[in-house]
Amino acid sequence: MFKDECVKCGYCCSKAPCQFGAWDDVRGGCRFLTENNECAKYEEIIKMPYADFSPAFGAGCCSPLFNERRRKKIESLRCQTNT
Ligand code: SF4
Ligand code: SF4
């Protein structure tokens, strides 16, 4: 469970925006990353023919290693499913 999947921790979009994003000089990270780690441009991006490849929504996690933010999100999701 959660081994390779994207758990919406927001880590990757907080480090470098994809080609649809833009860096937020004030907050850091992509300016289209919402408070709950959703992509505000999701509906626009999935209409693009190459969206399957980049940013590859639904293709799994692109940054699973040494990702503390993802680890914590998985931990909290596991707690939710055990309650
Ligand atoms: S780092 Fe991985 S789990 Fe976190 S948002 Fe990006 S793809 Fe999803
Ligand atoms: S997927 Fe969305 S939130 Fe993430 S970097 Fe691209 S535009 Fe920004």
Coordinates of N, CA and C and ligand atoms in Angstrom, one line a residue:
M1 N 0.8 -1.2 0.0 CA 0.0 0.0 0.0 C 0.9 1.3 0.0
F2 N 0.6 2.2 -0.9 CA 1.3 3.4 -1.1 C 2.7 3.3 -1.6
K3 N 3.2 2.1 -2.0 CA 4.6 1.9 -2.3 C 5.1 2.8 -3.4
D4 N 4.4 2.9 -4.5 CA 4.9 3.7 -5.6 C 3.9 4.9 -6.0
E5 N 2.8 4.9 -5.3 CA 1.8 5.8 -5.8 C 2.0 7.3 -5.3
C6 N 1.4 8.2 -6.0 CA 1.4 9.6 -5.5 C 0.4 9.7 -4.4
V7 N 0.9 10.2 -3.3 CA 0.0 10.4 -2.1 C -0.4 11.9 -1.9
K8 N 0.0 12.7 -2.9 CA -0.3 14.2 -2.9 C 0.4 14.8 -1.7
C9 N 1.7 14.6 -1.5 CA 2.4 15.2 -0.4 C 2.8 16.6 -0.9
G10 N 2.9 16.9 -2.2 CA 3.3 18.2 -2.7 C 4.8 18.4 -2.8
Y11 N 5.5 17.5 -2.4 CA 7.0 17.6 -2.4 C 7.6 18.0 -3.8
C12 N 7.2 17.3 -4.8 CA 7.8 17.6 -6.1 C 7.5 18.9 -6.6
C13 N 6.2 19.3 -6.5 CA 5.8 20.7 -7.0 C 6.4 21.8 -6.1
S14 N 6.8 21.4 -4.9 CA 7.4 22.5 -4.0 C 8.8 22.7 -4.3
K15 N 9.4 21.7 -5.1 CA 10.9 21.8 -5.4 C 11.1 22.4 -6.7
A16 N 10.3 22.0 -7.7 CA 10.5 22.6 -9.1 C 9.2 22.5 -9.8
P17 N 8.7 23.5 -10.4 CA 7.5 23.5 -11.1 C 7.6 22.7 -12.4
C18 N 6.6 22.0 -12.9 CA 6.6 21.3 -14.2 C 6.5 22.4 -15.2
Q19 N 6.4 22.0 -16.5 CA 6.3 23.0 -17.6 C 5.1 23.8 -17.6
F20 N 4.1 23.4 -16.8 CA 2.8 24.2 -16.7 C 2.8 25.2 -15.5
G21 N 3.8 25.0 -14.7 CA 3.8 25.7 -13.4 C 4.7 27.0 -13.5
A22 N 4.8 27.6 -12.4 CA 5.7 28.8 -12.3 C 6.1 28.9 -10.8
W23 N 7.3 29.3 -10.6 CA 7.9 29.4 -9.3 C 7.2 30.6 -8.6
D24 N 6.9 30.4 -7.3 CA 6.4 31.5 -6.5 C 7.5 32.0 -5.6
D25 N 7.9 33.2 -5.9 CA 9.1 33.9 -5.2 C 8.8 34.1 -3.7
V26 N 7.6 34.3 -3.4 CA 7.3 34.6 -2.0 C 7.2 33.3 -1.2
R27 N 6.3 32.4 -1.6 CA 6.0 31.2 -0.8 C 7.0 30.1 -1.1
G28 N 7.7 30.1 -2.3 CA 8.5 29.0 -2.8 C 7.6 27.9 -3.4
G29 N 8.2 27.1 -4.2 CA 7.4 26.1 -4.9 C 6.6 26.6 -6.0
C30 N 5.8 25.7 -6.6 CA 4.9 26.2 -7.7 C 3.8 27.0 -7.2
R31 N 3.5 28.1 -7.9 CA 2.4 28.9 -7.4 C 1.0 28.3 -7.6
F32 N 0.9 27.2 -8.4 CA -0.4 26.5 -8.6 C -0.6 25.3 -7.6
L33 N 0.3 25.1 -6.8 CA 0.1 24.1 -5.8 C -0.8 24.6 -4.6
T34 N -1.9 24.0 -4.4 CA -2.9 24.5 -3.5 C -2.5 24.1 -2.0
E35 N -3.2 24.7 -1.1 CA -2.9 24.4 0.3 C -3.0 22.9 0.6
N36 N -3.9 22.2 0.0 CA -4.1 20.8 0.2 C -3.3 19.9 -0.8
N37 N -2.3 20.5 -1.4 CA -1.4 19.8 -2.3 C -2.1 19.3 -3.6
E38 N -3.0 20.0 -4.0 CA -3.7 19.7 -5.3 C -3.0 20.7 -6.4
C39 N -3.1 20.3 -7.6 CA -2.7 21.1 -8.7 C -3.8 22.0 -9.2
A40 N -3.7 23.3 -9.1 CA -4.8 24.2 -9.5 C -5.0 24.2 -11.0
K41 N -4.1 23.7 -11.7 CA -4.2 23.7 -13.2 C -4.5 22.3 -13.7
Y42 N -4.9 21.4 -12.8 CA -5.1 20.0 -13.2 C -6.0 19.9 -14.4
E43 N -7.2 20.5 -14.4 CA -8.2 20.4 -15.4 C -7.6 20.9 -16.8
E44 N -6.8 21.9 -16.7 CA -6.2 22.4 -17.9 C -5.1 21.5 -18.5
I45 N -4.3 21.0 -17.5 CA -3.2 20.1 -17.9 C -3.7 18.8 -18.5
I46 N -4.7 18.2 -18.0 CA -5.1 16.8 -18.4 C -5.6 16.9 -19.9
K47 N -6.0 18.0 -20.3 CA -6.5 18.2 -21.7 C -5.3 18.1 -22.7
M48 N -4.1 18.3 -22.3 CA -3.0 18.3 -23.2 C -2.6 16.9 -23.6
P49 N -2.3 16.6 -24.8 CA -2.0 15.3 -25.3 C -0.8 14.6 -24.6
Y50 N 0.2 15.4 -24.2 CA 1.4 14.9 -23.6 C 1.3 14.9 -22.0
A51 N 0.2 15.2 -21.5 CA 0.0 15.2 -20.0 C 0.3 13.9 -19.4
D52 N 0.1 12.8 -20.2 CA 0.3 11.4 -19.6 C 1.8 11.3 -19.3
F53 N 2.6 12.0 -20.0 CA 4.1 11.8 -19.8 C 4.7 12.8 -18.8
S54 N 4.2 14.0 -18.9 CA 4.7 15.1 -18.1 C 3.6 16.1 -17.9
P55 N 3.2 16.4 -16.7 CA 3.8 15.9 -15.4 C 3.3 14.5 -15.0
A56 N 2.7 13.8 -15.8 CA 2.4 12.3 -15.6 C 1.5 12.1 -14.3
F57 N 0.4 12.8 -14.3 CA -0.5 12.6 -13.2 C -0.9 11.1 -13.2
G58 N -1.0 10.5 -12.1 CA -1.5 9.1 -12.0 C -0.4 8.1 -12.3
A59 N 0.8 8.5 -12.6 CA 1.9 7.5 -13.0 C 2.7 7.1 -11.8
G60 N 2.4 7.5 -10.7 CA 3.2 7.1 -9.5 C 4.0 8.3 -9.0
C61 N 4.7 8.0 -8.0 CA 5.6 9.1 -7.4 C 6.9 9.2 -8.1
C62 N 7.2 10.5 -8.4 CA 8.5 10.7 -9.2 C 9.6 11.0 -8.2
S63 N 9.3 11.2 -6.9 CA 10.4 11.5 -5.9 C 10.2 10.8 -4.6
P64 N 10.3 9.4 -4.7 CA 10.0 8.7 -3.5 C 11.2 8.6 -2.5
L65 N 12.4 8.8 -3.0 CA 13.6 8.6 -2.2 C 13.9 9.8 -1.3
F66 N 14.2 9.6 -0.1 CA 14.6 10.7 0.9 C 13.6 11.8 0.9
N67 N 12.4 11.4 0.8 CA 11.3 12.3 0.8 C 10.5 12.2 2.1
E68 N 10.9 13.1 3.0 CA 10.3 13.0 4.4 C 8.9 13.5 4.4
R69 N 8.6 14.4 3.5 CA 7.2 14.9 3.4 C 6.2 13.8 3.0
R70 N 6.7 13.0 2.0 CA 5.9 11.9 1.5 C 5.7 10.8 2.6
R71 N 6.8 10.6 3.3 CA 6.8 9.6 4.4 C 5.8 10.0 5.4
K72 N 5.8 11.2 5.8 CA 4.8 11.7 6.8 C 3.4 11.6 6.3
K73 N 3.2 11.9 5.1 CA 1.8 11.9 4.5 C 1.3 10.4 4.5
I74 N 2.2 9.5 4.2 CA 1.8 8.1 4.2 C 1.5 7.6 5.6
E75 N 2.3 8.1 6.5 CA 2.1 7.8 7.9 C 0.7 8.3 8.4
S76 N 0.3 9.5 8.0 CA -0.9 10.0 8.4 C -2.1 9.3 7.7
L77 N -1.9 8.9 6.4 CA -2.9 8.2 5.7 C -3.2 6.8 6.3
R78 N -2.1 6.2 6.8 CA -2.2 4.9 7.4 C -2.9 5.0 8.7
C79 N -2.7 6.1 9.5 CA -3.4 6.4 10.7 C -4.9 6.5 10.5
Q80 N -5.2 7.3 9.4 CA -6.6 7.5 9.1 C -7.3 6.2 8.7
T81 N -6.6 5.3 8.0 CA -7.3 4.1 7.6 C -7.4 3.1 8.8
N82 N -6.6 3.3 9.8 CA -6.6 2.4 11.0 C -7.6 2.9 12.0
T83 N -8.2 4.1 11.8 CA -9.2 4.6 12.8 C -10.6 4.1 12.5
Ligands
SF4_1 S1 6.6 13.8 -4.3 FE1 5.6 11.9 -5.1 S2 3.9 11.6 -3.7 FE2 4.5 13.7 -3.4 S3 3.2 14.9 -4.8 FE3 5.1 14.4 -5.9 S4 4.6 12.6 -7.0 FE4 3.1 12.8 -5.4
SF4_2 S1 1.7 19.8 -11.5 FE1 0.5 21.7 -11.1 S2 1.2 22.3 -9.0 FE2 2.7 20.8 -9.8 S3 4.3 22.0 -10.7 FE3 2.9 21.5 -12.4 S4 1.4 23.2 -12.4 FE4 2.5 23.3 -10.5

